[in-house]
Coordinates of C-alpha atoms in Angstrom, one line a residue:
X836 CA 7.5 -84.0 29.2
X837 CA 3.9 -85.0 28.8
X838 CA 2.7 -88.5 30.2
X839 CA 1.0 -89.7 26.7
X840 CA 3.0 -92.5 25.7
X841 CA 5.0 -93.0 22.8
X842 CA 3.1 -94.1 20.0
X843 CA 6.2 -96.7 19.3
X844 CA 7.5 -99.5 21.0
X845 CA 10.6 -98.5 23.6
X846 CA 14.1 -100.1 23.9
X847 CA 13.3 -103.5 25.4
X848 CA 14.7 -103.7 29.2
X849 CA 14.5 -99.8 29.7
X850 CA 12.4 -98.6 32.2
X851 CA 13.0 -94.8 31.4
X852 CA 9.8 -93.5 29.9
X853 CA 9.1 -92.7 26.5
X854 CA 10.0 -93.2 22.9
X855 CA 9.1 -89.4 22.4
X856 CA 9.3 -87.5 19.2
X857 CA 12.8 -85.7 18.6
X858 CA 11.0 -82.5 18.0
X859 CA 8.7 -82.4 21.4
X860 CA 11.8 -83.3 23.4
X861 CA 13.7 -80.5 22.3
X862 CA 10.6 -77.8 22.7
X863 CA 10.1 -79.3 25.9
X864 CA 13.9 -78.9 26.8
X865 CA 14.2 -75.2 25.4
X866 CA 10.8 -73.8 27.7
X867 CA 12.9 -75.5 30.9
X868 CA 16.3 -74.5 29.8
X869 CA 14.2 -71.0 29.5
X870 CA 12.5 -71.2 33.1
X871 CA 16.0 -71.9 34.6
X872 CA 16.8 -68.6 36.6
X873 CA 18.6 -65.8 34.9
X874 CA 22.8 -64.8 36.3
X875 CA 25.3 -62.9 36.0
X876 CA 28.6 -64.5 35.0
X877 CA 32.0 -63.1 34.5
X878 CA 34.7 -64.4 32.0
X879 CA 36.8 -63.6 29.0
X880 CA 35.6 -62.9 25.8
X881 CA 36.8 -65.1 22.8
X882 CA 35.5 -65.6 19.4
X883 CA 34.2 -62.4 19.0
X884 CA 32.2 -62.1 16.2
X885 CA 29.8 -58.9 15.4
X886 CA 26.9 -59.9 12.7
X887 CA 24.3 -57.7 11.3
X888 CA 21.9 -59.3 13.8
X889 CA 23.4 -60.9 16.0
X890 CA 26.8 -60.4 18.4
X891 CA 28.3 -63.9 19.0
X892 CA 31.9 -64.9 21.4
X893 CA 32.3 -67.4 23.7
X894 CA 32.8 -66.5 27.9
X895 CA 35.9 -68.8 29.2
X896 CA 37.7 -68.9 32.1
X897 CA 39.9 -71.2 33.5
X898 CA 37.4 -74.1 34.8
X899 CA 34.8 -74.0 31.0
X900 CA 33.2 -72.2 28.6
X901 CA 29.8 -71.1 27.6
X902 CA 28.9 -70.0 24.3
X903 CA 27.2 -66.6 23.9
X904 CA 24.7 -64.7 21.9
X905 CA 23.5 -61.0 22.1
X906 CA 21.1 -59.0 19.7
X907 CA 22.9 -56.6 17.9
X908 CA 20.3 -53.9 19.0
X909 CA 21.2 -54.7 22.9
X910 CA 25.3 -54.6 22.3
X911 CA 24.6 -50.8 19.9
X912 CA 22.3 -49.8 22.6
X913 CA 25.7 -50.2 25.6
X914 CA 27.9 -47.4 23.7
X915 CA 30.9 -49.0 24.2
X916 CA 33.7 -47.1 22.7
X917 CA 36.0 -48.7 20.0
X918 CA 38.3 -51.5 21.2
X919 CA 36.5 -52.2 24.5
X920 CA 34.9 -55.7 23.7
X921 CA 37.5 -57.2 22.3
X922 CA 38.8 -60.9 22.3
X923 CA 40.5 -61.3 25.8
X924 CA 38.4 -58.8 27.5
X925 CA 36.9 -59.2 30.9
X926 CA 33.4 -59.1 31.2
X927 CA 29.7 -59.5 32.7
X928 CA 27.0 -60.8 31.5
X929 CA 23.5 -60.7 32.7
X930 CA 21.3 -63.1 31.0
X931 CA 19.7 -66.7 30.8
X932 CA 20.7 -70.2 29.1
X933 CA 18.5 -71.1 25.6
X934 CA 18.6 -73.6 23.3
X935 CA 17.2 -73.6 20.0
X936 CA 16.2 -76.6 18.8
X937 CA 16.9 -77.1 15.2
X938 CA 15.0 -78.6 12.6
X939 CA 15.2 -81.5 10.1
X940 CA 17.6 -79.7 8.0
X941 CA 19.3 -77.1 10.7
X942 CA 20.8 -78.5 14.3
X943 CA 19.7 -77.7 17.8
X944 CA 22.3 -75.0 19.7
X945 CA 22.7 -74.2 23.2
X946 CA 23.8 -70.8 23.9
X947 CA 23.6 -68.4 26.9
X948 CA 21.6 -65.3 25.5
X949 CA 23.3 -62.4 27.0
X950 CA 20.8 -59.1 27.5
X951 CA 23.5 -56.9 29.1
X952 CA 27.1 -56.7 29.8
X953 CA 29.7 -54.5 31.3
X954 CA 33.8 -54.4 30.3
X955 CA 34.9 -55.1 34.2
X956 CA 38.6 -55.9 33.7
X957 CA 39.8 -54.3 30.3
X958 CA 37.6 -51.5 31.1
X959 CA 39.1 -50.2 34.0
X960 CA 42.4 -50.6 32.5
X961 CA 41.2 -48.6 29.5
X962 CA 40.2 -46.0 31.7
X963 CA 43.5 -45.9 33.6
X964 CA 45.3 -46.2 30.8
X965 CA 43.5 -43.0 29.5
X966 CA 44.0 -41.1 32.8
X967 CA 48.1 -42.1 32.6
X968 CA 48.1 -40.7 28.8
X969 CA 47.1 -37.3 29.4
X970 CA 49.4 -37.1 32.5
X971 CA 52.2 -37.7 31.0
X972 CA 50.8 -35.5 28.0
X973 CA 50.3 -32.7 30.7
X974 CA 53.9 -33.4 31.5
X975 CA 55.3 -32.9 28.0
X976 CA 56.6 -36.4 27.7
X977 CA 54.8 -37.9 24.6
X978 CA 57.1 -35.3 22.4
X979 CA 60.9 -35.7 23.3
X980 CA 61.3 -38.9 20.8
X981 CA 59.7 -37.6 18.8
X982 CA 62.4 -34.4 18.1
X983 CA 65.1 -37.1 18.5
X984 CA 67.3 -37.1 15.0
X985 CA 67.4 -41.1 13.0
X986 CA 69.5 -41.7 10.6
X987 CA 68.9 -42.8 7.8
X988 CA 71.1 -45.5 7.6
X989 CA 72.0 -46.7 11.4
X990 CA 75.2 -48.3 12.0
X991 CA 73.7 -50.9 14.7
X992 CA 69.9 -51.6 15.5
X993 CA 68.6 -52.5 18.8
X994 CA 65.8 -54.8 19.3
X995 CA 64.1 -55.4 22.7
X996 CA 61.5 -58.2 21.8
X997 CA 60.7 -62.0 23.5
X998 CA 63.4 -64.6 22.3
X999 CA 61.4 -67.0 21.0
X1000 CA 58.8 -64.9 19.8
X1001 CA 57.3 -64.3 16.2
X1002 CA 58.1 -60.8 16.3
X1003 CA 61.9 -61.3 16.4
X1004 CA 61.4 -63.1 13.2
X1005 CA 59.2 -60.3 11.6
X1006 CA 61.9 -57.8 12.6
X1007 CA 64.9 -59.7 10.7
X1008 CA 62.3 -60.1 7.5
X1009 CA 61.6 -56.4 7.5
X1010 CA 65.9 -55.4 8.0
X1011 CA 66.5 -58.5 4.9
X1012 CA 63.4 -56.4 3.0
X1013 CA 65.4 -53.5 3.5
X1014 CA 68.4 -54.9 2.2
X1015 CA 69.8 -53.7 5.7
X1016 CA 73.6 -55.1 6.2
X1017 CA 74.5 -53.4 9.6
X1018 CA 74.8 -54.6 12.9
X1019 CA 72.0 -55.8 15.1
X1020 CA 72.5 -56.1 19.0
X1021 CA 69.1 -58.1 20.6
X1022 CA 67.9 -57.2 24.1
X1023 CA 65.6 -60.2 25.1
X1024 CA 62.9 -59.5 27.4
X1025 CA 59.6 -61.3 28.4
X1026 CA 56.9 -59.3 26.9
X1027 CA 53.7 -60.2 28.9
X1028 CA 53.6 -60.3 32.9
X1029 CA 54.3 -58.1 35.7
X1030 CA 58.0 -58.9 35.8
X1031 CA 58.1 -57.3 31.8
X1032 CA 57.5 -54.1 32.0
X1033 CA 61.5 -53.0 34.1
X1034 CA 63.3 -55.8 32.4
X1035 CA 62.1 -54.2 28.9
X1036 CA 63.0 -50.7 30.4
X1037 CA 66.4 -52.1 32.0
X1038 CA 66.8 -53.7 28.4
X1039 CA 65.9 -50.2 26.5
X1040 CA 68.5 -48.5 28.8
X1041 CA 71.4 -51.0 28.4
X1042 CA 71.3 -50.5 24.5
X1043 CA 71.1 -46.6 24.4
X1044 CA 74.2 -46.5 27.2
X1045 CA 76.1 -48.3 25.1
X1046 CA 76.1 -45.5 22.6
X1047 CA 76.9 -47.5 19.7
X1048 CA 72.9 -48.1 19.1
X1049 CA 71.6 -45.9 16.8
X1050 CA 67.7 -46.8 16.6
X1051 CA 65.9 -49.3 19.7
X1052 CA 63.0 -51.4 18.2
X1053 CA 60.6 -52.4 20.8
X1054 CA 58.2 -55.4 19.3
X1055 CA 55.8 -57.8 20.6
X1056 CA 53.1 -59.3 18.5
X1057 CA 49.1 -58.9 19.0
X1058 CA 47.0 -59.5 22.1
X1059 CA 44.4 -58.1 24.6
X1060 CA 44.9 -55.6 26.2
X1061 CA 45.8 -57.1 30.0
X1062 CA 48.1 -58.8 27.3
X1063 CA 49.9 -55.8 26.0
X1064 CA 49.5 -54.1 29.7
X1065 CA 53.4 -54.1 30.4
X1066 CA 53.7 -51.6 27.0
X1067 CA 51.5 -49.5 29.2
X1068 CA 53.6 -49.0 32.2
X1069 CA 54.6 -45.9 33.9
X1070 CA 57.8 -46.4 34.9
X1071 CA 58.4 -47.9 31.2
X1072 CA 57.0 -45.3 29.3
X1073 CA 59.1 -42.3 31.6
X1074 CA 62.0 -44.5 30.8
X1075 CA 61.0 -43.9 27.1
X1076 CA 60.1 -40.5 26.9
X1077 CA 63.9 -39.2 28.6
X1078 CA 66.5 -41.8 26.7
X1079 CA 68.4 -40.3 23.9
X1080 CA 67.9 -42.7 21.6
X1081 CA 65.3 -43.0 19.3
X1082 CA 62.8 -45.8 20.1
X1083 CA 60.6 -47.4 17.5
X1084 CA 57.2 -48.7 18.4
X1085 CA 56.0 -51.9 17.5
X1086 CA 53.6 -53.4 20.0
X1087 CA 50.4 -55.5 19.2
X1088 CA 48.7 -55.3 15.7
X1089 CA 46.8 -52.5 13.8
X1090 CA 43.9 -51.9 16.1
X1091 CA 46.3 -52.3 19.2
X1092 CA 47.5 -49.1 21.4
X1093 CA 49.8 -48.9 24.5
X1094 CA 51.2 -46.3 26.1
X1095 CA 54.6 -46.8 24.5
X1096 CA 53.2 -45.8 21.1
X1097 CA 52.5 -42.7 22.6
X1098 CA 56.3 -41.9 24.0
X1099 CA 57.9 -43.4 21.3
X1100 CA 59.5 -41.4 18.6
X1101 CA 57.2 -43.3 15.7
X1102 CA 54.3 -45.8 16.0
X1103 CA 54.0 -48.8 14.1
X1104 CA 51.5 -51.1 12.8
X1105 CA 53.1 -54.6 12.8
X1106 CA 57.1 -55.1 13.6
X1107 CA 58.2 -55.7 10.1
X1108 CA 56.9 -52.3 9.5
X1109 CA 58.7 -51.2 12.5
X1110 CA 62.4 -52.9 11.3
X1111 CA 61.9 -50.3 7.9
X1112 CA 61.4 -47.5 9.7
X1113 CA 64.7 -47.9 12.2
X1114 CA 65.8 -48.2 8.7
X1115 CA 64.4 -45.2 6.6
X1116 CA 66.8 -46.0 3.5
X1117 CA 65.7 -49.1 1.3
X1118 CA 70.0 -50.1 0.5
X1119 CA 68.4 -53.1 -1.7
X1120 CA 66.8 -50.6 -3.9
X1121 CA 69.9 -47.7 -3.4
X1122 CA 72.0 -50.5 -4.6
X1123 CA 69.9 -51.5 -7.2
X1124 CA 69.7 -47.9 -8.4
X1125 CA 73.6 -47.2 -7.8
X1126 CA 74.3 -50.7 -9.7
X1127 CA 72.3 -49.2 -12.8
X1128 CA 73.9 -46.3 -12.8
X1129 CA 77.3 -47.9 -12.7
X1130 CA 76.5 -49.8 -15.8
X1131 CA 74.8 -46.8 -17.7
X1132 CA 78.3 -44.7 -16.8
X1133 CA 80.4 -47.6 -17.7
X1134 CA 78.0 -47.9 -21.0
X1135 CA 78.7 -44.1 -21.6
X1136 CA 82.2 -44.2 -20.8
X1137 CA 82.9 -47.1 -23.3
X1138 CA 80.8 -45.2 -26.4
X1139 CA 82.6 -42.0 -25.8
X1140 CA 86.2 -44.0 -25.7
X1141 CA 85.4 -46.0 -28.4
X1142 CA 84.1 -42.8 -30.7
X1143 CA 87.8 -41.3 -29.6
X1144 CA 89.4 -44.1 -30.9
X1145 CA 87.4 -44.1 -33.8
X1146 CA 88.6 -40.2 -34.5
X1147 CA 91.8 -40.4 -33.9
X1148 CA 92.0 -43.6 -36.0
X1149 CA 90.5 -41.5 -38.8
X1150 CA 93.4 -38.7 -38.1
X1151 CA 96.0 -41.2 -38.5
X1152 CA 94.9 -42.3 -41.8
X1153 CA 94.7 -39.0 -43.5
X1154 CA 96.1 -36.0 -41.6
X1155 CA 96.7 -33.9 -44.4
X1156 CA 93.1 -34.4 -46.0
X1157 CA 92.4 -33.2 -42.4
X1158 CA 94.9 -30.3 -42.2
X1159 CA 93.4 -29.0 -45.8
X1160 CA 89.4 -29.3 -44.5
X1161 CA 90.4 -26.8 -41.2
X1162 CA 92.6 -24.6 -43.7
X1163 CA 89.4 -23.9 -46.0
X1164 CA 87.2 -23.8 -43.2
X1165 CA 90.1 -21.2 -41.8
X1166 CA 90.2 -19.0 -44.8
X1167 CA 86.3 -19.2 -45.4
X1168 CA 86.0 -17.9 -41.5
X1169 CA 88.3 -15.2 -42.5
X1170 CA 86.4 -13.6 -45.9
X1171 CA 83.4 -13.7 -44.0
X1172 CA 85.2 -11.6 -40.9
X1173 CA 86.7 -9.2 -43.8
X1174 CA 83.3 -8.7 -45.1
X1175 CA 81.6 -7.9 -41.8
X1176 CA 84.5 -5.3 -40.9
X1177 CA 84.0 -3.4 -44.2
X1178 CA 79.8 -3.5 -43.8
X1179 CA 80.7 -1.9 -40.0
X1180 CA 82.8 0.4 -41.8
X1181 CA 80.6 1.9 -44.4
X1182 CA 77.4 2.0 -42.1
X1183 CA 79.8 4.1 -39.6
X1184 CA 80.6 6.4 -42.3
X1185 CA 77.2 6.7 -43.6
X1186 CA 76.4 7.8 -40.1
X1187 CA 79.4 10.0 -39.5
X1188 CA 78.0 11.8 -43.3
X1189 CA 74.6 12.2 -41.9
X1190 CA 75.5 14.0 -38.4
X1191 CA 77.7 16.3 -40.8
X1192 CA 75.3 16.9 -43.2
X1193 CA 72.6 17.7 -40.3
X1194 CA 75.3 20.2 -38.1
X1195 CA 75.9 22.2 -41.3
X1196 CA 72.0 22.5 -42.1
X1197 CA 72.2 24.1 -38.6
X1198 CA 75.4 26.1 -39.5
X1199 CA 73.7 28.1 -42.0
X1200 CA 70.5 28.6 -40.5
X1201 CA 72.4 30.2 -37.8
X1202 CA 74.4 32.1 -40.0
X1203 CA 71.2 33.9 -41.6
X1204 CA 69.9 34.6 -38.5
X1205 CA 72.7 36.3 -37.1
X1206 CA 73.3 38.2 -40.5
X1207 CA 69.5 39.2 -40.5
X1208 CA 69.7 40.6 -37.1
X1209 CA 73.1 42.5 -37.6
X1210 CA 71.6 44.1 -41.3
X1211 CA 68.1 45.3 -39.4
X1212 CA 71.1 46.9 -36.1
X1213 CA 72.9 48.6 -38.9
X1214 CA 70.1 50.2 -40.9
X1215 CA 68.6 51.4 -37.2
X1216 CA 72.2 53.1 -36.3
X1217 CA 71.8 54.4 -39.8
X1218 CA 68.6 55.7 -39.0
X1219 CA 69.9 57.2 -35.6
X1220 CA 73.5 58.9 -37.5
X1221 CA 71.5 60.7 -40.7
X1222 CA 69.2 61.8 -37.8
X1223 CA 71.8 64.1 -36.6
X1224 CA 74.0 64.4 -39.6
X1225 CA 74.9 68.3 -39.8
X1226 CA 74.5 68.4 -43.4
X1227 CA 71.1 67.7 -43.4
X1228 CA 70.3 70.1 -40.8
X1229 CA 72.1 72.7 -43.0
X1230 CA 70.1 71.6 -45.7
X1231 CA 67.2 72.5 -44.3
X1232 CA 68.1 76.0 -44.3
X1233 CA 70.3 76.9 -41.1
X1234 CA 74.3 77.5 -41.6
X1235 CA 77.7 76.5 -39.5
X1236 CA 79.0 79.9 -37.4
X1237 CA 82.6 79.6 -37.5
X1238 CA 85.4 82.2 -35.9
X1239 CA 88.4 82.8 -37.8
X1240 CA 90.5 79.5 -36.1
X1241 CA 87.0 77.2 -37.0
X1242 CA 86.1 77.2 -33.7
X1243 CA 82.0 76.7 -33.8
X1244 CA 80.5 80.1 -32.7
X1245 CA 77.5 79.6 -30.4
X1246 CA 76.6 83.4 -29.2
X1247 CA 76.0 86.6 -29.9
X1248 CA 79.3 87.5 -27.8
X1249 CA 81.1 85.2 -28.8
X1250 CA 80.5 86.5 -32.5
X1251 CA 81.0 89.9 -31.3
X1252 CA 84.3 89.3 -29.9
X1253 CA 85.6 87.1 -32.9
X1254 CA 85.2 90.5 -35.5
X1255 CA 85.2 87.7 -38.2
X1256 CA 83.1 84.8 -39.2
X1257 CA 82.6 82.0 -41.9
X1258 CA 79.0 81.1 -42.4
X1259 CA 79.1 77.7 -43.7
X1260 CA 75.7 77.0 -45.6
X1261 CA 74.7 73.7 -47.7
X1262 CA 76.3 74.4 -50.7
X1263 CA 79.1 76.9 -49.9
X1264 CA 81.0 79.0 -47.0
X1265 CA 80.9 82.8 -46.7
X1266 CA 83.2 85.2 -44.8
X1267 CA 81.7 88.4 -43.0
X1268 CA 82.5 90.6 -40.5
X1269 CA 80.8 91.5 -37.9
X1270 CA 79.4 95.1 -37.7
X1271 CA 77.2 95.3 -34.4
X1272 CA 75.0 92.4 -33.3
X1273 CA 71.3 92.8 -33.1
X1274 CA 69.8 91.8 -30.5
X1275 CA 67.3 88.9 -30.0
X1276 CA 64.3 91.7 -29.6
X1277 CA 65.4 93.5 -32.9
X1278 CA 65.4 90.6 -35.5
X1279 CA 62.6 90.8 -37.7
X1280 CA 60.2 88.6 -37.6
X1281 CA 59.3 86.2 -40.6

């Protein structure tokens, strides 16, 4: 502060200097505050809250606090991967104390402007975390709860939670949501410090050896992650991965992950959430539904009774007014049958007509052809016989030698030795006698 006095009067009987103006004060205060030398500090992170600008949180630990301020540009600019600043983290901060200091309508804040930081606790875990996830991945341990049957309905639910906890309540909301009337056997286990992690596994195992549990819900509600660091246990999560029994998940809130979520046979968000999937079928609704139906059948069942009644009531009244109606119907039922009979009939013997009609068009062309082929045979053997009828030949001027017992005579010897002959020519027979052949060399010639 300058040495020009105020330009008021002071508080009488104080010796401090001044009256100074508000305003010069507070500029004054903020390039000290400013020269004081720049630390590191190391706390938890509370309050977190990320503006377009500006990252804001306060760093506690047991003994104060300091509020906190960090250009957004500075926090992008670390890459720290998602969940890693997070409220109950461990960190350090590299930076200096300012103050800003207001105005006549805004007032002054002190903050410690952070240019740097580094997740110290949390992170480490993280990373350890990490490295214990893809061992037991490596060791095929994330997927036996996962094949493990559930039924849909389960006799008794187990619940491993904190007695007094909220999450206990949020389990029984989500069983009453789901209309869930079955047993329900609760494990109690601290959920956060080094002693939780074998009493929840001791817990898990004590339900599934009594063998009456169908489903094990695990819940806790939300926290950092040295909070949720029991979920995250080796020893806990083996225990997990070999039970029997199929263990439902329901540690922390939606941004949350443990270890346990991995093992687990399902995951969920919030432990309400969790109590409806140990419970897959909503019984409120099923009864709802099986209620309606009931009514709709008994609805049914009463119209079709009552239409019965209603029939048979009818029946009573007039049975032969009854009998008469089927008898017509009868006898109508019965012309109509006659009538389709006789149109089979006739269409069978218009068909039976036809076929006959076509296999004697097919007869008699048959019959021709045969008789065609049997008249040109006969007048070729006809032909072939007048060829060598004898008659003919005789006709044409040659004559039938003949001895005296009609033998035909063939030679000259023959003729000679027969004495006697019959010349048969075409219009009459002749008897001679033989006087002395001639021989072939003597005939005359013609």
């Amino acid at each position: 502060m300058d040495a020009h006095p105020a330009p008021t009067s002071g508080v009488p009987g104080s010796a401090l200097p001044g009256p100074y103006p508000v305003g010069r004060y507070a500029l004054r205060l903020r390039e000290r505050l400013r020269e004081f030398a720049r630390v590191q500090l190391t706390g938890e992170v509370t309050g977190l809250r990320v503006r377009a600008r500006t990252v804001y949180f306060e760093l506690r630990d047991g003994d104060g606090a300091l509020p906190c301020a960090m250009w957004r540009d500075d926090h992008d600019r670390l890459g720290l991967p998602p969940g890693a600043l997070v409220d109950g983290a461990h960190v350090v901060i590299a930076g200096g104390v300012d103050y800003y200091p207001g105005s006549r309508t805004s007032s002054g804040a002190f903050s410690f402007r952070v240019q740097t930081l580094r997740v110290a606790g949390d992170g480490d875990l993280l990373a350890q975390i990490a490295l214990l996830r893809e061992q037991l991945r490596a060791e095929g341990l994330l997927e036996p709860q996962k094949t493990l049957p559930r039924p849909a309905l389960p006799r008794t639910v187990g619940v491993v939670t904190a007695e007094t906890g909220e999450a206990r309540h949020d389990v029984l909301a989500g069983l009453r949501r789901r209309g869930y009337t079955g047993r329900v056997v609760w494990a109690f286990a601290p959920v956060q410090d080094r002693h939780a992690a074998p009493r929840i596994a001791r817990a898990l195992q004590d339900l599934a050896a009594t063998g009456a549990v169908d489903v094990i819900v695990v819940a806790r509600g939300g926290g950092s992650v040295t909070d949720l660091l029991a979920f995250s246990d080796e020893t806990l999560c083996r225990t997990v991965a070999l039970l029997r029994t199929p263990v439902v998940a329901a540690v922390g809130h939606h941004g949350d992950r443990t270890l346990l979520d991995d093992v687990a046979a399902v995951s969920c968000s919030t432990p309400t959430h969790a109590a409806e999937a140990a419970v897959p079928l909503d019984a409120a609704a099923e009864r709802g539904r099986a209620l309606a139906a009931a009514r709709r059948l008994e609805h049914h069942g009463r119209h079709a009774v009552l239409g019965r009644a209603r029939i048979l009531q009818r029946l009573a009244r007039a049975p032969a007014e009854h009998v008469l109606r089927h008898r017509v119907r009868l006898h109508q039922l019965l012309r109509e049958l006659r009538a389709s009979g006789r149109r089979q009939l006739d269409g069978a013997a218009r068909e039976l007509r036809a076929s006959a009609d076509r296999l004697e068009g097919r007869g008699t062309s048959a019959a021709g052809a045969q008789q065609a082929a049997r008249r040109a045979r006969l007048d070729s053997l006809a032909l072939a016989l007048a060829a060598h009828d004898p008659e003919r030949v005789v006709g044409r001027g040659y004559a039938i030698v003949r001895d005296a017992d009609g033998a035909i005579v063939t030679t000259a010897a023959a003729a000679r030795a027969a004495g006697r002959l019959q010349l048969r020519f075409a219009d009459a027979a002749v008897d001679t006698r033989v006087e002395e052949p001639t021989s072939p060399e003597e005939e005359p010639t013609a």
